[in-house]
CSV table of C-alpha atoms in Angstrom, one decimal:
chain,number,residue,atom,x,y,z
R,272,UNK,CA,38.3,48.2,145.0
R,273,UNK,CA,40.3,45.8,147.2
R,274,UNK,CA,43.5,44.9,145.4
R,275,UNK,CA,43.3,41.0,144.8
R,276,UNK,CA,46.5,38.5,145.1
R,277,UNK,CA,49.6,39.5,143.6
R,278,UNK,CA,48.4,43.1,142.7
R,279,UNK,CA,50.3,44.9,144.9
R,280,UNK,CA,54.4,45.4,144.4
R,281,UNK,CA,56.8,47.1,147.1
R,282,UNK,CA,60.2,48.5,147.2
R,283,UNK,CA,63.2,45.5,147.1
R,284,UNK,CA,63.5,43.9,150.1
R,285,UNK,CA,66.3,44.7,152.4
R,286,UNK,CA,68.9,41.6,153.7
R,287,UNK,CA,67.4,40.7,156.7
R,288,UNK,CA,63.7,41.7,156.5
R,289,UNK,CA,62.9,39.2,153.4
R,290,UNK,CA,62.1,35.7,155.5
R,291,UNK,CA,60.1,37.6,158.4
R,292,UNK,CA,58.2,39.5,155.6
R,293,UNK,CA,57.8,36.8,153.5
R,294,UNK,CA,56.1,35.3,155.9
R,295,UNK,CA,54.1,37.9,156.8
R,296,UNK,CA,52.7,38.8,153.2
R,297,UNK,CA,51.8,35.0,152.7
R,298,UNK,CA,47.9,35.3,152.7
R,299,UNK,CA,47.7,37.7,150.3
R,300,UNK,CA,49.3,36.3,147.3
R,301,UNK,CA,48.4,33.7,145.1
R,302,UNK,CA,48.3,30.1,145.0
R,303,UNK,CA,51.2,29.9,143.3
R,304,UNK,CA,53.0,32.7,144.7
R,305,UNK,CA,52.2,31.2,148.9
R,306,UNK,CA,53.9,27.8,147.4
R,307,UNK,CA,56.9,29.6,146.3
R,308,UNK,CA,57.1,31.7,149.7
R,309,UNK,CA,56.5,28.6,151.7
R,310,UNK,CA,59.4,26.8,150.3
R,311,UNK,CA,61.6,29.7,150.3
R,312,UNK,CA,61.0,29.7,154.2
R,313,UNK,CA,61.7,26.5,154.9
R,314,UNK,CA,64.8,25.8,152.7
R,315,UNK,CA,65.9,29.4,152.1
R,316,UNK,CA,69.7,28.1,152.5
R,317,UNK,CA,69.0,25.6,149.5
R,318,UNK,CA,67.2,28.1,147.4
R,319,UNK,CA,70.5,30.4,147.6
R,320,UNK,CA,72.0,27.4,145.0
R,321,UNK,CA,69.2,27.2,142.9
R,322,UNK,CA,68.6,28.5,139.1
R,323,UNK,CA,65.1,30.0,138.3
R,324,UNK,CA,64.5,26.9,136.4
R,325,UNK,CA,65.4,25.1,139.8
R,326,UNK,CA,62.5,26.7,141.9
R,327,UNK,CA,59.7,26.7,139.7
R,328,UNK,CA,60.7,22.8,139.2
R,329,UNK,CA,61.0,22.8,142.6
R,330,UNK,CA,57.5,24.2,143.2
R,331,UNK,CA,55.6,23.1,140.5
R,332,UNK,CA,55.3,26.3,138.8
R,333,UNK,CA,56.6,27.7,135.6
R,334,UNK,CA,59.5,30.4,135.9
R,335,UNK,CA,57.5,32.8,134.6
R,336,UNK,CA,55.5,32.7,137.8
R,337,UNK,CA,59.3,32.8,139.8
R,338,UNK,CA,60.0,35.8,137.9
R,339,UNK,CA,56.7,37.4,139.1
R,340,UNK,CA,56.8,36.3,142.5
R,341,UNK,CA,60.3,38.3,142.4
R,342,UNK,CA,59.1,41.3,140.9
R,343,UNK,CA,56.2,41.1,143.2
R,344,UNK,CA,58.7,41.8,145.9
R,345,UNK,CA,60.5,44.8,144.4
R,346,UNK,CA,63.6,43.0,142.5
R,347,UNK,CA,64.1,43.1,138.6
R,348,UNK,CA,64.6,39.0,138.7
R,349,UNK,CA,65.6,35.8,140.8
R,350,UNK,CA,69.0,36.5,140.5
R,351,UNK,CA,68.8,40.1,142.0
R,352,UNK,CA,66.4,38.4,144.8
R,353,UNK,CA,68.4,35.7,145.4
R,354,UNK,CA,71.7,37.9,145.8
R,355,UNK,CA,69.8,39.3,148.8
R,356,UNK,CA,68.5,36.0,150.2
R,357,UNK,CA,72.1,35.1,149.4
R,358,UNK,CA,73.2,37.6,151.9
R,359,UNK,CA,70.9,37.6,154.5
R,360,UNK,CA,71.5,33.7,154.9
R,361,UNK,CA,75.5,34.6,155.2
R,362,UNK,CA,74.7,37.3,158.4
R,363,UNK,CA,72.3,34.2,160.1
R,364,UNK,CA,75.0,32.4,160.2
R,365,UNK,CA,77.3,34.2,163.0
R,366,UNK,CA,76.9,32.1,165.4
R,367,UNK,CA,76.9,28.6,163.9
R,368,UNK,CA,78.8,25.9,164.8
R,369,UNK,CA,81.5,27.0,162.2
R,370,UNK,CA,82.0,29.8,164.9
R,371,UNK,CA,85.2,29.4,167.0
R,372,UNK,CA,84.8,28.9,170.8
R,373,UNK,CA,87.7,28.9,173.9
R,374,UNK,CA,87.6,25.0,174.3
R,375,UNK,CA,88.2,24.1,171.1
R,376,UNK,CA,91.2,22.2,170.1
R,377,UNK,CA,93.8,23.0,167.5
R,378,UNK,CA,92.3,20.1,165.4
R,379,UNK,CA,88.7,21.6,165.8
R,380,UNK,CA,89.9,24.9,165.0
R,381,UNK,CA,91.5,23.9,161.9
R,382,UNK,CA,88.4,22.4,160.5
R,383,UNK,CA,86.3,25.0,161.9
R,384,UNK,CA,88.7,27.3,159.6
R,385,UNK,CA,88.6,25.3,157.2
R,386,UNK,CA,84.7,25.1,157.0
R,387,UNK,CA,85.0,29.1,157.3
R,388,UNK,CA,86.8,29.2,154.1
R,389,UNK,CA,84.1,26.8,152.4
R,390,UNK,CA,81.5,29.2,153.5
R,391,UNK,CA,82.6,32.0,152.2
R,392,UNK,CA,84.0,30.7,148.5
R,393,UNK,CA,80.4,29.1,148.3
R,394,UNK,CA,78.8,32.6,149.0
R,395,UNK,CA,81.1,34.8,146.9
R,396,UNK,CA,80.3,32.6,143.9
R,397,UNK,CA,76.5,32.9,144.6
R,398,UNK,CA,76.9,36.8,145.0
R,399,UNK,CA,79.3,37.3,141.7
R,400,UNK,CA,77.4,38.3,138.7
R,401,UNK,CA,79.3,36.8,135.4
R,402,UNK,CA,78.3,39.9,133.4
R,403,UNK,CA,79.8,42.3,135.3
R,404,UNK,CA,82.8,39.7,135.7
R,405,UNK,CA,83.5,39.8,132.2
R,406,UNK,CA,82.9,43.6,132.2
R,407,UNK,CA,86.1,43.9,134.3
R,408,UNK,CA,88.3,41.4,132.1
R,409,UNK,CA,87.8,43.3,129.6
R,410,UNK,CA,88.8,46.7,131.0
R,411,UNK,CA,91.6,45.5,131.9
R,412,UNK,CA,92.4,43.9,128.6
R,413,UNK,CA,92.2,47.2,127.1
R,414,UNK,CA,93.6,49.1,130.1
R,415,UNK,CA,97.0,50.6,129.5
R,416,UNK,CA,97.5,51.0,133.2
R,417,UNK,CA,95.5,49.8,136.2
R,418,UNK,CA,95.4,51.4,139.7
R,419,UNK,CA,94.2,49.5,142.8
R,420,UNK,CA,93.0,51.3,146.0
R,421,UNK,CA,92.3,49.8,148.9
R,422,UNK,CA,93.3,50.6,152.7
R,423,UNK,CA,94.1,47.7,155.7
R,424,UNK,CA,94.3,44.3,154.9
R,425,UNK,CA,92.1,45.4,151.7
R,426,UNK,CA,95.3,47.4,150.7
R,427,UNK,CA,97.5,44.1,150.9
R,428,UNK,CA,95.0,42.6,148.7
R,429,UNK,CA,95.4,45.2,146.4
R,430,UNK,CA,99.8,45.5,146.4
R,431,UNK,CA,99.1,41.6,145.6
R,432,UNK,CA,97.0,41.6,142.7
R,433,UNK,CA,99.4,44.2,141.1
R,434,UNK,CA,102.2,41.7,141.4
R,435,UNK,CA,99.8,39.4,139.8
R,436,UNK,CA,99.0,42.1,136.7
R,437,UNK,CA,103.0,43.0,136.3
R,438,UNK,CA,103.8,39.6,136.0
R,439,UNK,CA,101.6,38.9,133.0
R,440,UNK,CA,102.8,42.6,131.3
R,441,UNK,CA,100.1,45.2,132.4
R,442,UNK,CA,101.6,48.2,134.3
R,443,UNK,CA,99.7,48.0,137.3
R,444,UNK,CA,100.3,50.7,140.8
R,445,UNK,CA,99.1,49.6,144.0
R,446,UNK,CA,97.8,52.6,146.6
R,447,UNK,CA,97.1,52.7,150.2
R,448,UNK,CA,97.9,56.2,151.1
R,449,UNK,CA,95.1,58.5,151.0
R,450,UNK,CA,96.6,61.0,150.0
R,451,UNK,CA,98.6,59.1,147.1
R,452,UNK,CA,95.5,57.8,146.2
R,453,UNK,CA,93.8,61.0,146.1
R,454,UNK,CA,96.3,62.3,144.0
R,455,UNK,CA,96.5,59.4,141.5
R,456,UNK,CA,93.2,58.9,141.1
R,457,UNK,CA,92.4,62.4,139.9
R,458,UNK,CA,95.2,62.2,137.2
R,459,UNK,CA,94.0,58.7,135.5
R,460,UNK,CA,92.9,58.8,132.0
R,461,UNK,CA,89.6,57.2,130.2
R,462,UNK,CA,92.2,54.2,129.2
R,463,UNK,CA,92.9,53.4,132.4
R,464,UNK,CA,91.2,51.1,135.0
R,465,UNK,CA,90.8,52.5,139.0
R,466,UNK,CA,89.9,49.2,141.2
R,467,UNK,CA,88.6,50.2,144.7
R,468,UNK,CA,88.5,47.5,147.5
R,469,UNK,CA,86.6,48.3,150.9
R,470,UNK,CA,84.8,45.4,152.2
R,471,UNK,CA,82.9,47.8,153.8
R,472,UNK,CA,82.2,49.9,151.2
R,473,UNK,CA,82.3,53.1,153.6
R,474,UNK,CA,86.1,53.4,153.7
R,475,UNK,CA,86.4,57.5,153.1
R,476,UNK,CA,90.2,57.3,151.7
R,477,UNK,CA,88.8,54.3,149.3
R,478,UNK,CA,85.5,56.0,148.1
R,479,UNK,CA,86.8,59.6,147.6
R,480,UNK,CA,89.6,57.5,145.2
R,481,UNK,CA,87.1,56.0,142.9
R,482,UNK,CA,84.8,59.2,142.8
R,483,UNK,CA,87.8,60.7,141.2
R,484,UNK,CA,89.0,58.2,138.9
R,485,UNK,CA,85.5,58.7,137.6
R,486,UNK,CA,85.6,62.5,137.5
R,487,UNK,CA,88.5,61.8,135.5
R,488,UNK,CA,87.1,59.3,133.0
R,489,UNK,CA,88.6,56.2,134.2
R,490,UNK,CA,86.3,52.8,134.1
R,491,UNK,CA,86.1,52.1,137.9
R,492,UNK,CA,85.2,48.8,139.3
R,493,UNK,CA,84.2,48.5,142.9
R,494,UNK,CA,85.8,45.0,144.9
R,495,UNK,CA,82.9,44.9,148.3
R,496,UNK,CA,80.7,43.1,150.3
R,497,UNK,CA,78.0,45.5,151.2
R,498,UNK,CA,75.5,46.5,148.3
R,499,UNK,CA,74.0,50.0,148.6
R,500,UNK,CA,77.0,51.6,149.9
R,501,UNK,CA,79.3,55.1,148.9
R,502,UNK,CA,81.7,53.4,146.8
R,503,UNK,CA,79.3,52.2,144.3
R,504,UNK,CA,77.6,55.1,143.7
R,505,UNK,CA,81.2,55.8,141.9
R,506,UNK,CA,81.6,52.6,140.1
R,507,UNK,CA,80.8,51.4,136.6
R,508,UNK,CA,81.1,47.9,137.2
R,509,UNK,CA,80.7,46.4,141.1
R,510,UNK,CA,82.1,42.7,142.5
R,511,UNK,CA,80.1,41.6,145.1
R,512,UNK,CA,82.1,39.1,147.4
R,513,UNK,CA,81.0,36.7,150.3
R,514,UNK,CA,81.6,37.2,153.8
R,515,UNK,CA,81.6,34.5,157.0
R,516,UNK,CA,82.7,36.2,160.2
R,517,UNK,CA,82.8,34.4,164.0
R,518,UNK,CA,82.5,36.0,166.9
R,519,UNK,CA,86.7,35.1,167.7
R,520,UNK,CA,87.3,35.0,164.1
R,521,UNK,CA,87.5,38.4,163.5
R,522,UNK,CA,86.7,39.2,159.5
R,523,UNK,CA,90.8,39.3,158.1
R,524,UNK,CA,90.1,35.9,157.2
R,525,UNK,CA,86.7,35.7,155.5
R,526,UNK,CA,87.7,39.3,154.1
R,527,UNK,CA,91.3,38.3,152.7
R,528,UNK,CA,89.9,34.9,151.3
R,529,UNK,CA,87.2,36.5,149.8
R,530,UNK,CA,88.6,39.7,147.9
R,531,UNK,CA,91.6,37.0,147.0
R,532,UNK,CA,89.3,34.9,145.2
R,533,UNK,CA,87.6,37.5,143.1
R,534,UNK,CA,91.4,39.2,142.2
R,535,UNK,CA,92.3,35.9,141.4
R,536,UNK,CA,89.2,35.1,139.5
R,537,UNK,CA,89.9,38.2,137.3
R,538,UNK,CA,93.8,37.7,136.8
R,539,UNK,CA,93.1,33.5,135.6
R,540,UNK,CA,90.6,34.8,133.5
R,541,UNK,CA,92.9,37.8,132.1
R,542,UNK,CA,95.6,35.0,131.2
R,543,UNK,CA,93.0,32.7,129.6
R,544,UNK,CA,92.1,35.4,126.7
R,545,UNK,CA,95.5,35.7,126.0
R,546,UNK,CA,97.3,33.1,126.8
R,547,UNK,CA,100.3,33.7,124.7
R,548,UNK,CA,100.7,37.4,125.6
R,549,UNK,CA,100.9,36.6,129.1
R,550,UNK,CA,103.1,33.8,128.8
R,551,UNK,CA,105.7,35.9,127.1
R,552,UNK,CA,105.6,38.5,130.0
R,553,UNK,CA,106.1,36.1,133.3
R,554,UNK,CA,108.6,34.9,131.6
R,555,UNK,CA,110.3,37.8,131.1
R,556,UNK,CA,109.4,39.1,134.6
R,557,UNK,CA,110.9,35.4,135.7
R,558,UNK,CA,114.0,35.9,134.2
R,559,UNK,CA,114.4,39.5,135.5
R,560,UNK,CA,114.0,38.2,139.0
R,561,UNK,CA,116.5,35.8,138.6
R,562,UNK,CA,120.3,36.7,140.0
């Protein structure tokens, strides 16, 4: 029996592979499912800042037939589908005119940085998941110490944000020596919190940190870009950031800017559930600085 539209499913598309094979799958799906494809492929940049309720509006169909059409392809939802549209759009984008070239002038570069900066803020919200946001405040809420990991300029990241955690009264240790970070890491506790950050996700010294904080018991949250990398096979709860990289940008930009804003996401929403507590402590940490 010949399978009719919409009766077949297949694995989650990869980043990459979901326009072409969109439109490559078109005549066998529904009605309904080819007008959802069709506007996915010609405003996929648009549909990255949509809700469910969005598309179907958007498409004239309900968002039960979204969720299908998302399922069809191999993802749980439209927010697991879109995360991968999401990122797919963000590696098109190398070479647009964002992208830094040997004639520009310090005004163009500015805005061109500028513009790099927007790009990447836009796509790190798009890629955070607010559940497993809040999953992370409140490990640390209830941590009674917090260890960051993280190697390069993700190790600066990391000595940062534990500035940011002392000042507001959590003891909070900052590693970027793999063998200190080794070490730590297989001594932490099940009340403690291990945060790895690799924007890779592949760094060895970051990824054998978190596997043992979790050996040890410790909740582990994973700071990357890349999705279906080592370090979250170790982590309980996984921050996805955005990522915009030129060909004479480099990435320290896009990668500091990005990691910065999801550290920083975590610390403002640390202080706003307890507001008083961490008042007390930078001021104390204030006045201890003082001469």
């Amino acid at each position: 029996m010949t399978p009719g539209p919409d009766t077949f499913t297949m694995p989650p598309l990869q980043p990459g592979k979901i326009l072409a094979t969109l439109g490559a799958m078109q005549s066998s799906l529904s009605r309904t499912s080819q007008r959802i494809a069709q506007f996915i492929l010609q405003h996929p940049q648009h549909v990255t800042t949509f809700t469910v309720a969005g598309l179907a509006q958007a498409v004239s169909a309900g968002e039960a037939s979204v969720v299908r059409f998302c399922r069809l392809l191999g993802y749980r939802g439209f927010q697991d589908f879109k995360r991968d549209l999401t990122i797919e759009m963000a590696r098109s984008e190398s070479m647009l005119d964002a992208d830094i070239t040997p004639d520009d002038d310090i005004d163009a570069v500015s805005a061109k940085l500028q513009e790099t900066v927007n790009s990447v803020l836009s796509q790190t919200r798009a890629l955070l998941d607010a559940h497993q946001v809040r999953l992370a405040v409140d490990a640390l809420r209830n941590a009674t110490a917090v260890y960051l990991f993280g190697v390069g300029s993700s190790g600066f990241c990391a000595q940062e944000m534990k500035h940011k955690l002392m000042r507001v009264g959590l003891r909070a240790v900052a590693l970027r020596d793999n063998h200190e970070m080794a070490m730590q890491a297989a001594l932490l506790r099940p009340d403690e919190v291990a945060i790895a950050i690799s924007h890779s996700g592949t760094s060895a010294e970051t990824v054998k940190a978190l596997r043992l904080a979790k050996e040890a018991g410790a909740t582990t949250v994973a700071l990357t870009h890349h999705l279906a990398t080592p370090l979250l096979e170790h982590a309980d709860i996984v921050l996805i950031n955005g990522h915009h990289q030129g060909e004479l940008q480099g990435d320290s930009l896009a990668t500091r800017v990005a990691q910065a804003f999801v550290l920083d996401m975590l610390y403002t929403l640390l202080v706003q559930a307890r507001p008083e507590q961490a008042r007390a402590s930078k001021l104390k940490t204030m006045a201890a600085l003082k001469p």
